[in-house]
């Protein structure tokens, strides 16, 4: 039975013509309240095509910024202003500009987990779902700087064989998953397939049976005849997996696989944002225009 707060959210979003987007890592009650739940690529696609007047982004700040970049005339709300991505903070626009001055020939591919300013300084954006495709879209003889995730970059390089330089950024949640932890779970559940996110370290992705974005993990599990899976990504995703894959069993690759920033948004905060139209996300016009082209180049790839 829906709570009074959930009922208010459902009613209020209709009053203001709002679309609620939630990432797979959000708390289960937030996922249940959302109009669409997905990974970064799916959410960017939804934000780019929605007719809604208001976009409420239940995720972290770079996601809400991307929605505003793609929809400058719409109101974009992030229900908790302190929800950030530590990885995105590991590269700044100024740092990237300095690198580009020293290496003007390199193409800059930025992971969507980056600030609007970094996107504005990049050539094209990518997500974990399409990073290989994005890198392959760049001239074959051109060197690539991949920012900010060294682990995703290493995985893409392995898949493409491209000449790539990795920025020394990482996801503090995925990067601490060790091969020993994975092997422990594999020993406990020998029939389970190991499926991990490419933000995990290279020794972990090499050991896995499949390396996918969160949406890719869901598709892999749905299509697999196997009944047990060791999941190497944030625990919030288990809610989606259990909803969509009844009869299958999931084990986290390590205990405490939690992104604190993804858990900041609660039903009360979501309701307050809708009620008061607070926590509006803004991007300076000059940065937005440059960042738009970086995101749009990614979204037009097929």
PDB file of C-alpha atoms in Angstrom:
ATOM      1  CA  UNK A   1       0.000   0.000   0.000  1.00  0.00           C
ATOM      2  CA  UNK A   2       1.434   3.365  -1.027  1.00  0.00           C
ATOM      3  CA  UNK A   3       2.346   5.793   1.714  1.00  0.00           C
ATOM      4  CA  UNK A   4       0.794   9.244   1.944  1.00  0.00           C
ATOM      5  CA  UNK A   5       4.072  10.717   0.751  1.00  0.00           C
ATOM      6  CA  UNK A   6       4.201   8.440  -2.291  1.00  0.00           C
ATOM      7  CA  UNK A   7       0.596   9.318  -3.094  1.00  0.00           C
ATOM      8  CA  UNK A   8       1.401  13.033  -2.854  1.00  0.00           C
ATOM      9  CA  UNK A   9       4.372  12.599  -5.208  1.00  0.00           C
ATOM     10  CA  UNK A  10       2.190  10.825  -7.758  1.00  0.00           C
ATOM     11  CA  UNK A  11      -0.433  13.577  -7.587  1.00  0.00           C
ATOM     12  CA  UNK A  12       1.955  16.529  -7.516  1.00  0.00           C
ATOM     13  CA  UNK A  13       4.018  15.430 -10.520  1.00  0.00           C
ATOM     14  CA  UNK A  14       0.841  15.480 -12.623  1.00  0.00           C
ATOM     15  CA  UNK A  15      -0.044  18.971 -11.395  1.00  0.00           C
ATOM     16  CA  UNK A  16       3.264  20.438 -12.555  1.00  0.00           C
ATOM     17  CA  UNK A  17       3.828  18.114 -15.553  1.00  0.00           C
ATOM     18  CA  UNK A  18       6.967  16.604 -14.050  1.00  0.00           C
ATOM     19  CA  UNK A  19       8.959  13.548 -15.082  1.00  0.00           C
ATOM     20  CA  UNK A  20      10.763  11.708 -12.298  1.00  0.00           C
ATOM     21  CA  UNK A  21      13.928   9.936 -13.404  1.00  0.00           C
ATOM     22  CA  UNK A  22      15.836   7.615 -11.061  1.00  0.00           C
ATOM     23  CA  UNK A  23      19.107   5.781 -11.369  1.00  0.00           C
ATOM     24  CA  UNK A  24      19.287   2.073 -10.621  1.00  0.00           C
ATOM     25  CA  UNK A  25      21.366   2.823  -7.494  1.00  0.00           C
ATOM     26  CA  UNK A  26      18.647   4.842  -5.801  1.00  0.00           C
ATOM     27  CA  UNK A  27      16.765   3.563  -2.754  1.00  0.00           C
ATOM     28  CA  UNK A  28      13.974   1.103  -3.685  1.00  0.00           C
ATOM     29  CA  UNK A  29      11.175   3.487  -2.682  1.00  0.00           C
ATOM     30  CA  UNK A  30      12.633   6.159  -4.994  1.00  0.00           C
ATOM     31  CA  UNK A  31      12.841   3.707  -7.879  1.00  0.00           C
ATOM     32  CA  UNK A  32       9.217   2.755  -7.250  1.00  0.00           C
ATOM     33  CA  UNK A  33       8.128   6.410  -7.288  1.00  0.00           C
ATOM     34  CA  UNK A  34       9.942   7.206 -10.534  1.00  0.00           C
ATOM     35  CA  UNK A  35       8.431   7.337 -14.006  1.00  0.00           C
ATOM     36  CA  UNK A  36      11.580   5.812 -15.463  1.00  0.00           C
ATOM     37  CA  UNK A  37      14.505   3.949 -13.876  1.00  0.00           C
ATOM     38  CA  UNK A  38      17.679   3.335 -15.830  1.00  0.00           C
ATOM     39  CA  UNK A  39      21.409   3.677 -16.259  1.00  0.00           C
ATOM     40  CA  UNK A  40      23.176   6.880 -17.297  1.00  0.00           C
ATOM     41  CA  UNK A  41      22.658   6.374 -21.027  1.00  0.00           C
ATOM     42  CA  UNK A  42      18.971   5.521 -20.694  1.00  0.00           C
ATOM     43  CA  UNK A  43      18.383   8.470 -18.372  1.00  0.00           C
ATOM     44  CA  UNK A  44      20.175  10.875 -20.720  1.00  0.00           C
ATOM     45  CA  UNK A  45      18.019   9.608 -23.591  1.00  0.00           C
ATOM     46  CA  UNK A  46      14.846  10.079 -21.552  1.00  0.00           C
ATOM     47  CA  UNK A  47      15.902  13.588 -20.527  1.00  0.00           C
ATOM     48  CA  UNK A  48      16.633  14.509 -24.145  1.00  0.00           C
ATOM     49  CA  UNK A  49      13.178  13.581 -25.446  1.00  0.00           C
ATOM     50  CA  UNK A  50      10.722  14.263 -22.622  1.00  0.00           C
ATOM     51  CA  UNK A  51       7.802  16.653 -23.219  1.00  0.00           C
ATOM     52  CA  UNK A  52       7.564  17.301 -19.467  1.00  0.00           C
ATOM     53  CA  UNK A  53       7.994  20.851 -18.156  1.00  0.00           C
ATOM     54  CA  UNK A  54       9.897  19.697 -15.069  1.00  0.00           C
ATOM     55  CA  UNK A  55      12.547  16.983 -14.808  1.00  0.00           C
ATOM     56  CA  UNK A  56      13.198  15.664 -11.318  1.00  0.00           C
ATOM     57  CA  UNK A  57      16.457  13.760 -11.279  1.00  0.00           C
ATOM     58  CA  UNK A  58      16.921  11.215  -8.512  1.00  0.00           C
ATOM     59  CA  UNK A  59      20.597  10.544  -8.851  1.00  0.00           C
ATOM     60  CA  UNK A  60      23.705  12.672  -8.393  1.00  0.00           C
ATOM     61  CA  UNK A  61      24.605  16.153  -9.580  1.00  0.00           C
ATOM     62  CA  UNK A  62      26.309  15.312 -12.895  1.00  0.00           C
ATOM     63  CA  UNK A  63      23.139  13.510 -14.005  1.00  0.00           C
ATOM     64  CA  UNK A  64      20.909  16.468 -13.220  1.00  0.00           C
ATOM     65  CA  UNK A  65      23.413  18.800 -14.922  1.00  0.00           C
ATOM     66  CA  UNK A  66      23.265  16.659 -18.051  1.00  0.00           C
ATOM     67  CA  UNK A  67      19.477  16.881 -18.052  1.00  0.00           C
ATOM     68  CA  UNK A  68      19.702  20.685 -17.828  1.00  0.00           C
ATOM     69  CA  UNK A  69      22.310  20.807 -20.599  1.00  0.00           C
ATOM     70  CA  UNK A  70      19.939  18.894 -22.858  1.00  0.00           C
ATOM     71  CA  UNK A  71      16.871  20.878 -21.746  1.00  0.00           C
ATOM     72  CA  UNK A  72      17.863  24.494 -21.014  1.00  0.00           C
ATOM     73  CA  UNK A  73      14.268  25.761 -21.124  1.00  0.00           C
ATOM     74  CA  UNK A  74      12.967  23.182 -18.659  1.00  0.00           C
ATOM     75  CA  UNK A  75      13.120  23.213 -14.868  1.00  0.00           C
ATOM     76  CA  UNK A  76      15.463  20.524 -13.562  1.00  0.00           C
ATOM     77  CA  UNK A  77      15.383  19.584  -9.892  1.00  0.00           C
ATOM     78  CA  UNK A  78      17.865  17.520  -7.870  1.00  0.00           C
ATOM     79  CA  UNK A  79      16.037  16.740  -4.598  1.00  0.00           C
ATOM     80  CA  UNK A  80      19.287  16.671  -2.603  1.00  0.00           C
ATOM     81  CA  UNK A  81      21.878  19.279  -3.555  1.00  0.00           C
ATOM     82  CA  UNK A  82      24.651  17.433  -1.698  1.00  0.00           C
ATOM     83  CA  UNK A  83      24.338  14.307  -3.871  1.00  0.00           C
ATOM     84  CA  UNK A  84      27.578  14.384  -5.829  1.00  0.00           C
ATOM     85  CA  UNK A  85      29.859  11.883  -7.571  1.00  0.00           C
ATOM     86  CA  UNK A  86      33.372  11.647  -6.077  1.00  0.00           C
ATOM     87  CA  UNK A  87      34.750  10.410  -9.386  1.00  0.00           C
ATOM     88  CA  UNK A  88      33.408  13.444 -11.229  1.00  0.00           C
ATOM     89  CA  UNK A  89      35.352  15.679  -8.826  1.00  0.00           C
ATOM     90  CA  UNK A  90      38.628  13.977  -9.794  1.00  0.00           C
ATOM     91  CA  UNK A  91      38.997  16.093 -12.934  1.00  0.00           C
ATOM     92  CA  UNK A  92      38.262  19.796 -13.346  1.00  0.00           C
ATOM     93  CA  UNK A  93      37.796  21.915 -16.423  1.00  0.00           C
ATOM     94  CA  UNK A  94      41.006  23.796 -15.642  1.00  0.00           C
ATOM     95  CA  UNK A  95      43.031  20.579 -15.366  1.00  0.00           C
ATOM     96  CA  UNK A  96      41.640  19.340 -18.640  1.00  0.00           C
ATOM     97  CA  UNK A  97      42.362  22.626 -20.400  1.00  0.00           C
ATOM     98  CA  UNK A  98      45.985  22.430 -19.262  1.00  0.00           C
ATOM     99  CA  UNK A  99      46.299  18.901 -20.591  1.00  0.00           C
ATOM    100  CA  UNK A 100      44.793  19.890 -23.945  1.00  0.00           C
ATOM    101  CA  UNK A 101      47.284  22.731 -24.320  1.00  0.00           C
ATOM    102  CA  UNK A 102      50.128  20.253 -23.912  1.00  0.00           C
ATOM    103  CA  UNK A 103      48.500  17.543 -26.077  1.00  0.00           C
ATOM    104  CA  UNK A 104      46.427  19.367 -28.710  1.00  0.00           C
ATOM    105  CA  UNK A 105      46.157  16.375 -31.065  1.00  0.00           C
ATOM    106  CA  UNK A 106      44.445  14.032 -28.600  1.00  0.00           C
ATOM    107  CA  UNK A 107      40.691  13.499 -28.742  1.00  0.00           C
ATOM    108  CA  UNK A 108      39.057  13.858 -25.331  1.00  0.00           C
ATOM    109  CA  UNK A 109      36.383  11.315 -24.423  1.00  0.00           C
ATOM    110  CA  UNK A 110      34.684  12.096 -21.133  1.00  0.00           C
ATOM    111  CA  UNK A 111      32.664   9.623 -19.135  1.00  0.00           C
ATOM    112  CA  UNK A 112      29.232  11.027 -18.355  1.00  0.00           C
ATOM    113  CA  UNK A 113      30.317  10.874 -14.682  1.00  0.00           C
ATOM    114  CA  UNK A 114      31.914  14.305 -15.040  1.00  0.00           C
ATOM    115  CA  UNK A 115      31.005  17.938 -14.484  1.00  0.00           C
ATOM    116  CA  UNK A 116      29.380  20.185 -17.063  1.00  0.00           C
ATOM    117  CA  UNK A 117      32.643  22.124 -17.281  1.00  0.00           C
ATOM    118  CA  UNK A 118      34.600  18.971 -18.128  1.00  0.00           C
ATOM    119  CA  UNK A 119      32.022  18.019 -20.742  1.00  0.00           C
ATOM    120  CA  UNK A 120      32.433  21.487 -22.234  1.00  0.00           C
ATOM    121  CA  UNK A 121      36.167  20.826 -22.659  1.00  0.00           C
ATOM    122  CA  UNK A 122      35.694  17.372 -24.219  1.00  0.00           C
ATOM    123  CA  UNK A 123      35.082  16.188 -27.773  1.00  0.00           C
ATOM    124  CA  UNK A 124      32.464  13.549 -27.035  1.00  0.00           C
ATOM    125  CA  UNK A 125      30.786  12.006 -24.006  1.00  0.00           C
ATOM    126  CA  UNK A 126      30.192   8.329 -23.263  1.00  0.00           C
ATOM    127  CA  UNK A 127      28.530   6.092 -20.702  1.00  0.00           C
ATOM    128  CA  UNK A 128      29.585   2.646 -19.576  1.00  0.00           C
ATOM    129  CA  UNK A 129      26.950   1.248 -21.960  1.00  0.00           C
ATOM    130  CA  UNK A 130      28.353   2.855 -25.112  1.00  0.00           C
ATOM    131  CA  UNK A 131      31.999   3.683 -24.295  1.00  0.00           C
ATOM    132  CA  UNK A 132      33.381   1.100 -26.733  1.00  0.00           C
ATOM    133  CA  UNK A 133      31.128   2.402 -29.508  1.00  0.00           C
ATOM    134  CA  UNK A 134      32.086   6.011 -28.774  1.00  0.00           C
ATOM    135  CA  UNK A 135      35.827   5.298 -28.821  1.00  0.00           C
ATOM    136  CA  UNK A 136      35.477   3.333 -32.063  1.00  0.00           C
ATOM    137  CA  UNK A 137      33.708   6.336 -33.621  1.00  0.00           C
ATOM    138  CA  UNK A 138      36.908   8.403 -33.379  1.00  0.00           C
ATOM    139  CA  UNK A 139      39.490   8.376 -36.169  1.00  0.00           C
ATOM    140  CA  UNK A 140      41.517   5.170 -35.867  1.00  0.00           C
ATOM    141  CA  UNK A 141      44.901   6.902 -35.906  1.00  0.00           C
ATOM    142  CA  UNK A 142      44.044   9.498 -33.254  1.00  0.00           C
ATOM    143  CA  UNK A 143      45.216   9.216 -29.665  1.00  0.00           C
ATOM    144  CA  UNK A 144      42.466   9.388 -27.041  1.00  0.00           C
ATOM    145  CA  UNK A 145      42.465  10.878 -23.576  1.00  0.00           C
ATOM    146  CA  UNK A 146      39.814   9.145 -21.482  1.00  0.00           C
ATOM    147  CA  UNK A 147      38.545  11.027 -18.412  1.00  0.00           C
ATOM    148  CA  UNK A 148      38.035  10.529 -15.553  1.00  0.00           C
ATOM    149  CA  UNK A 149      37.662   6.755 -14.950  1.00  0.00           C
ATOM    150  CA  UNK A 150      40.882   4.787 -15.431  1.00  0.00           C
ATOM    151  CA  UNK A 151      39.094   1.449 -14.964  1.00  0.00           C
ATOM    152  CA  UNK A 152      36.421   2.016 -17.585  1.00  0.00           C
ATOM    153  CA  UNK A 153      39.146   3.400 -19.843  1.00  0.00           C
ATOM    154  CA  UNK A 154      41.283   0.286 -19.362  1.00  0.00           C
ATOM    155  CA  UNK A 155      38.338  -1.934 -20.202  1.00  0.00           C
ATOM    156  CA  UNK A 156      37.573   0.073 -23.352  1.00  0.00           C
ATOM    157  CA  UNK A 157      41.206  -0.072 -24.429  1.00  0.00           C
ATOM    158  CA  UNK A 158      41.182  -3.839 -23.964  1.00  0.00           C
ATOM    159  CA  UNK A 159      38.093  -4.099 -26.157  1.00  0.00           C
ATOM    160  CA  UNK A 160      39.230  -1.693 -28.886  1.00  0.00           C
ATOM    161  CA  UNK A 161      43.027  -1.829 -28.938  1.00  0.00           C
ATOM    162  CA  UNK A 162      43.100   1.958 -29.240  1.00  0.00           C
ATOM    163  CA  UNK A 163      45.952   4.248 -28.200  1.00  0.00           C
ATOM    164  CA  UNK A 164      44.497   5.661 -24.989  1.00  0.00           C
ATOM    165  CA  UNK A 165      45.716   7.728 -22.061  1.00  0.00           C
ATOM    166  CA  UNK A 166      43.743   7.243 -18.847  1.00  0.00           C
ATOM    167  CA  UNK A 167      43.042   9.998 -16.370  1.00  0.00           C
ATOM    168  CA  UNK A 168      43.726   8.782 -12.830  1.00  0.00           C
ATOM    169  CA  UNK A 169      40.143   8.941 -11.631  1.00  0.00           C
ATOM    170  CA  UNK A 170      38.048   6.113 -10.272  1.00  0.00           C
ATOM    171  CA  UNK A 171      34.775   5.241  -8.562  1.00  0.00           C
ATOM    172  CA  UNK A 172      35.457   4.814  -4.827  1.00  0.00           C
ATOM    173  CA  UNK A 173      32.626   2.265  -4.645  1.00  0.00           C
ATOM    174  CA  UNK A 174      33.653  -0.009  -7.529  1.00  0.00           C
ATOM    175  CA  UNK A 175      37.415   0.477  -7.363  1.00  0.00           C
ATOM    176  CA  UNK A 176      37.719  -1.216  -3.957  1.00  0.00           C
ATOM    177  CA  UNK A 177      36.238  -4.492  -5.174  1.00  0.00           C
ATOM    178  CA  UNK A 178      39.092  -6.983  -5.061  1.00  0.00           C
ATOM    179  CA  UNK A 179      39.742 -10.188  -6.956  1.00  0.00           C
ATOM    180  CA  UNK A 180      39.975 -11.995  -3.614  1.00  0.00           C
ATOM    181  CA  UNK A 181      36.443 -10.879  -2.711  1.00  0.00           C
ATOM    182  CA  UNK A 182      35.139 -12.101  -6.044  1.00  0.00           C
ATOM    183  CA  UNK A 183      36.930 -15.426  -5.663  1.00  0.00           C
ATOM    184  CA  UNK A 184      35.426 -15.858  -2.195  1.00  0.00           C
ATOM    185  CA  UNK A 185      31.917 -15.433  -3.599  1.00  0.00           C
ATOM    186  CA  UNK A 186      32.736 -17.721  -6.529  1.00  0.00           C
ATOM    187  CA  UNK A 187      33.827 -20.435  -4.103  1.00  0.00           C
ATOM    188  CA  UNK A 188      30.642 -20.018  -2.072  1.00  0.00           C
ATOM    189  CA  UNK A 189      28.423 -20.053  -5.168  1.00  0.00           C
ATOM    190  CA  UNK A 190      30.183 -22.166  -7.814  1.00  0.00           C
ATOM    191  CA  UNK A 191      27.147 -22.293 -10.126  1.00  0.00           C
ATOM    192  CA  UNK A 192      26.792 -18.501 -10.249  1.00  0.00           C
ATOM    193  CA  UNK A 193      27.877 -16.339 -13.154  1.00  0.00           C
ATOM    194  CA  UNK A 194      30.046 -13.333 -12.248  1.00  0.00           C
ATOM    195  CA  UNK A 195      28.741 -10.097 -13.768  1.00  0.00           C
ATOM    196  CA  UNK A 196      30.477  -6.804 -12.977  1.00  0.00           C
ATOM    197  CA  UNK A 197      30.440  -3.142 -13.913  1.00  0.00           C
ATOM    198  CA  UNK A 198      33.412  -1.832 -15.959  1.00  0.00           C
ATOM    199  CA  UNK A 199      34.214   0.687 -13.213  1.00  0.00           C
ATOM    200  CA  UNK A 200      35.686  -2.282 -11.329  1.00  0.00           C
ATOM    201  CA  UNK A 201      39.474  -2.842 -11.452  1.00  0.00           C
ATOM    202  CA  UNK A 202      40.949  -4.684 -14.474  1.00  0.00           C
ATOM    203  CA  UNK A 203      41.792  -7.845 -12.515  1.00  0.00           C
ATOM    204  CA  UNK A 204      38.116  -8.100 -11.573  1.00  0.00           C
ATOM    205  CA  UNK A 205      36.735  -7.456 -15.063  1.00  0.00           C
ATOM    206  CA  UNK A 206      39.129 -10.046 -16.494  1.00  0.00           C
ATOM    207  CA  UNK A 207      37.790 -12.642 -14.028  1.00  0.00           C
ATOM    208  CA  UNK A 208      34.124 -11.890 -14.735  1.00  0.00           C
ATOM    209  CA  UNK A 209      31.867 -13.860 -17.032  1.00  0.00           C
ATOM    210  CA  UNK A 210      30.359 -10.610 -18.280  1.00  0.00           C
ATOM    211  CA  UNK A 211      31.263  -6.929 -17.976  1.00  0.00           C
ATOM    212  CA  UNK A 212      28.299  -4.609 -18.517  1.00  0.00           C
ATOM    213  CA  UNK A 213      26.677  -1.329 -17.634  1.00  0.00           C
ATOM    214  CA  UNK A 214      23.822  -1.691 -15.176  1.00  0.00           C
ATOM    215  CA  UNK A 215      21.289  -1.915 -18.013  1.00  0.00           C
ATOM    216  CA  UNK A 216      23.594  -4.416 -19.668  1.00  0.00           C
ATOM    217  CA  UNK A 217      23.745  -6.509 -16.507  1.00  0.00           C
ATOM    218  CA  UNK A 218      19.943  -6.595 -16.380  1.00  0.00           C
ATOM    219  CA  UNK A 219      19.735  -7.743 -19.994  1.00  0.00           C
ATOM    220  CA  UNK A 220      22.437 -10.374 -19.445  1.00  0.00           C
ATOM    221  CA  UNK A 221      20.657 -11.803 -16.416  1.00  0.00           C
ATOM    222  CA  UNK A 222      17.257 -11.802 -18.138  1.00  0.00           C
ATOM    223  CA  UNK A 223      18.633 -13.684 -21.137  1.00  0.00           C
ATOM    224  CA  UNK A 224      20.766 -16.177 -19.215  1.00  0.00           C
ATOM    225  CA  UNK A 225      19.508 -19.690 -18.432  1.00  0.00           C
ATOM    226  CA  UNK A 226      21.614 -19.593 -15.253  1.00  0.00           C
ATOM    227  CA  UNK A 227      19.710 -19.050 -11.989  1.00  0.00           C
ATOM    228  CA  UNK A 228      22.445 -17.566  -9.761  1.00  0.00           C
ATOM    229  CA  UNK A 229      24.595 -14.475 -10.234  1.00  0.00           C
ATOM    230  CA  UNK A 230      27.393 -12.695  -8.393  1.00  0.00           C
ATOM    231  CA  UNK A 231      26.790  -8.992  -9.012  1.00  0.00           C
ATOM    232  CA  UNK A 232      29.676  -6.522  -9.013  1.00  0.00           C
ATOM    233  CA  UNK A 233      27.926  -3.188  -8.708  1.00  0.00           C
ATOM    234  CA  UNK A 234      26.048  -0.999  -6.217  1.00  0.00           C
ATOM    235  CA  UNK A 235      23.489  -2.800  -4.058  1.00  0.00           C
ATOM    236  CA  UNK A 236      20.558  -0.576  -5.090  1.00  0.00           C
ATOM    237  CA  UNK A 237      20.548  -2.370  -8.424  1.00  0.00           C
ATOM    238  CA  UNK A 238      19.429  -5.586  -6.742  1.00  0.00           C
ATOM    239  CA  UNK A 239      15.939  -4.073  -6.397  1.00  0.00           C
ATOM    240  CA  UNK A 240      15.609  -3.867 -10.177  1.00  0.00           C
ATOM    241  CA  UNK A 241      17.139  -7.292 -10.718  1.00  0.00           C
ATOM    242  CA  UNK A 242      14.751  -8.960  -8.273  1.00  0.00           C
ATOM    243  CA  UNK A 243      11.739  -7.172  -9.748  1.00  0.00           C
ATOM    244  CA  UNK A 244      12.585  -8.131 -13.309  1.00  0.00           C
ATOM    245  CA  UNK A 245      14.129 -11.562 -12.808  1.00  0.00           C
ATOM    246  CA  UNK A 246      11.868 -13.560 -10.477  1.00  0.00           C
ATOM    247  CA  UNK A 247      13.179 -16.967  -9.537  1.00  0.00           C
ATOM    248  CA  UNK A 248      16.806 -15.935  -9.894  1.00  0.00           C
ATOM    249  CA  UNK A 249      19.214 -15.412  -6.984  1.00  0.00           C
ATOM    250  CA  UNK A 250      21.765 -12.639  -6.588  1.00  0.00           C
ATOM    251  CA  UNK A 251      24.852 -12.289  -4.410  1.00  0.00           C
ATOM    252  CA  UNK A 252      26.767  -9.037  -4.063  1.00  0.00           C
ATOM    253  CA  UNK A 253      30.443  -9.402  -4.941  1.00  0.00           C
ATOM    254  CA  UNK A 254      31.338  -7.747  -1.642  1.00  0.00           C
ATOM    255  CA  UNK A 255      29.541  -6.569   1.470  1.00  0.00           C
ATOM    256  CA  UNK A 256      28.862  -2.854   1.853  1.00  0.00           C
ATOM    257  CA  UNK A 257      28.658  -2.231  -1.904  1.00  0.00           C
ATOM    258  CA  UNK A 258      26.974   1.127  -1.310  1.00  0.00           C
ATOM    259  CA  UNK A 259      27.316   4.588  -2.858  1.00  0.00           C
ATOM    260  CA  UNK A 260      26.404   7.018  -0.034  1.00  0.00           C
ATOM    261  CA  UNK A 261      25.659   9.863  -2.451  1.00  0.00           C
ATOM    262  CA  UNK A 262      23.091   7.758  -4.272  1.00  0.00           C
ATOM    263  CA  UNK A 263      21.236   7.222  -1.004  1.00  0.00           C
ATOM    264  CA  UNK A 264      20.796  10.886  -0.047  1.00  0.00           C
ATOM    265  CA  UNK A 265      17.455  11.274  -1.801  1.00  0.00           C
ATOM    266  CA  UNK A 266      14.449  10.121   0.219  1.00  0.00           C
ATOM    267  CA  UNK A 267      10.722  10.203  -0.442  1.00  0.00           C
ATOM    268  CA  UNK A 268      10.387  13.202   1.871  1.00  0.00           C
ATOM    269  CA  UNK A 269      13.085  15.108  -0.036  1.00  0.00           C
ATOM    270  CA  UNK A 270      11.517  14.188  -3.358  1.00  0.00           C
ATOM    271  CA  UNK A 271       8.112  15.365  -2.142  1.00  0.00           C
ATOM    272  CA  UNK A 272       9.582  18.618  -0.808  1.00  0.00           C
ATOM    273  CA  UNK A 273      11.330  19.349  -4.112  1.00  0.00           C
ATOM    274  CA  UNK A 274       8.085  18.827  -6.011  1.00  0.00           C
ATOM    275  CA  UNK A 275       6.088  20.870  -3.517  1.00  0.00           C
ATOM    276  CA  UNK A 276       8.433  23.846  -3.241  1.00  0.00           C
ATOM    277  CA  UNK A 277      10.234  23.604  -6.614  1.00  0.00           C
ATOM    278  CA  UNK A 278      13.535  23.827  -4.789  1.00  0.00           C
ATOM    279  CA  UNK A 279      17.043  22.541  -5.576  1.00  0.00           C
ATOM    280  CA  UNK A 280      16.915  23.857  -9.134  1.00  0.00           C
ATOM    281  CA  UNK A 281      19.908  22.923 -11.297  1.00  0.00           C
ATOM    282  CA  UNK A 282      21.508  25.620 -13.426  1.00  0.00           C
ATOM    283  CA  UNK A 283      24.395  25.503 -15.911  1.00  0.00           C
ATOM    284  CA  UNK A 284      26.039  28.726 -17.190  1.00  0.00           C
ATOM    285  CA  UNK A 285      25.032  29.326 -20.843  1.00  0.00           C
ATOM    286  CA  UNK A 286      28.582  29.316 -22.253  1.00  0.00           C
ATOM    287  CA  UNK A 287      29.390  25.993 -20.581  1.00  0.00           C
ATOM    288  CA  UNK A 288      26.000  24.550 -21.456  1.00  0.00           C
ATOM    289  CA  UNK A 289      26.365  25.255 -25.167  1.00  0.00           C
ATOM    290  CA  UNK A 290      29.752  23.540 -25.394  1.00  0.00           C
ATOM    291  CA  UNK A 291      28.678  20.633 -23.199  1.00  0.00           C
ATOM    292  CA  UNK A 292      25.525  20.171 -25.259  1.00  0.00           C
ATOM    293  CA  UNK A 293      27.555  19.353 -28.363  1.00  0.00           C
ATOM    294  CA  UNK A 294      29.604  16.819 -26.379  1.00  0.00           C
ATOM    295  CA  UNK A 295      26.477  15.041 -25.151  1.00  0.00           C
ATOM    296  CA  UNK A 296      24.636  15.352 -28.447  1.00  0.00           C
ATOM    297  CA  UNK A 297      27.496  13.714 -30.366  1.00  0.00           C
ATOM    298  CA  UNK A 298      27.072  10.718 -28.097  1.00  0.00           C
ATOM    299  CA  UNK A 299      23.283  10.592 -28.340  1.00  0.00           C
ATOM    300  CA  UNK A 300      23.207  10.653 -32.153  1.00  0.00           C
ATOM    301  CA  UNK A 301      25.441   7.572 -32.385  1.00  0.00           C
ATOM    302  CA  UNK A 302      23.530   4.451 -33.371  1.00  0.00           C
TER     303      UNK A 302
END
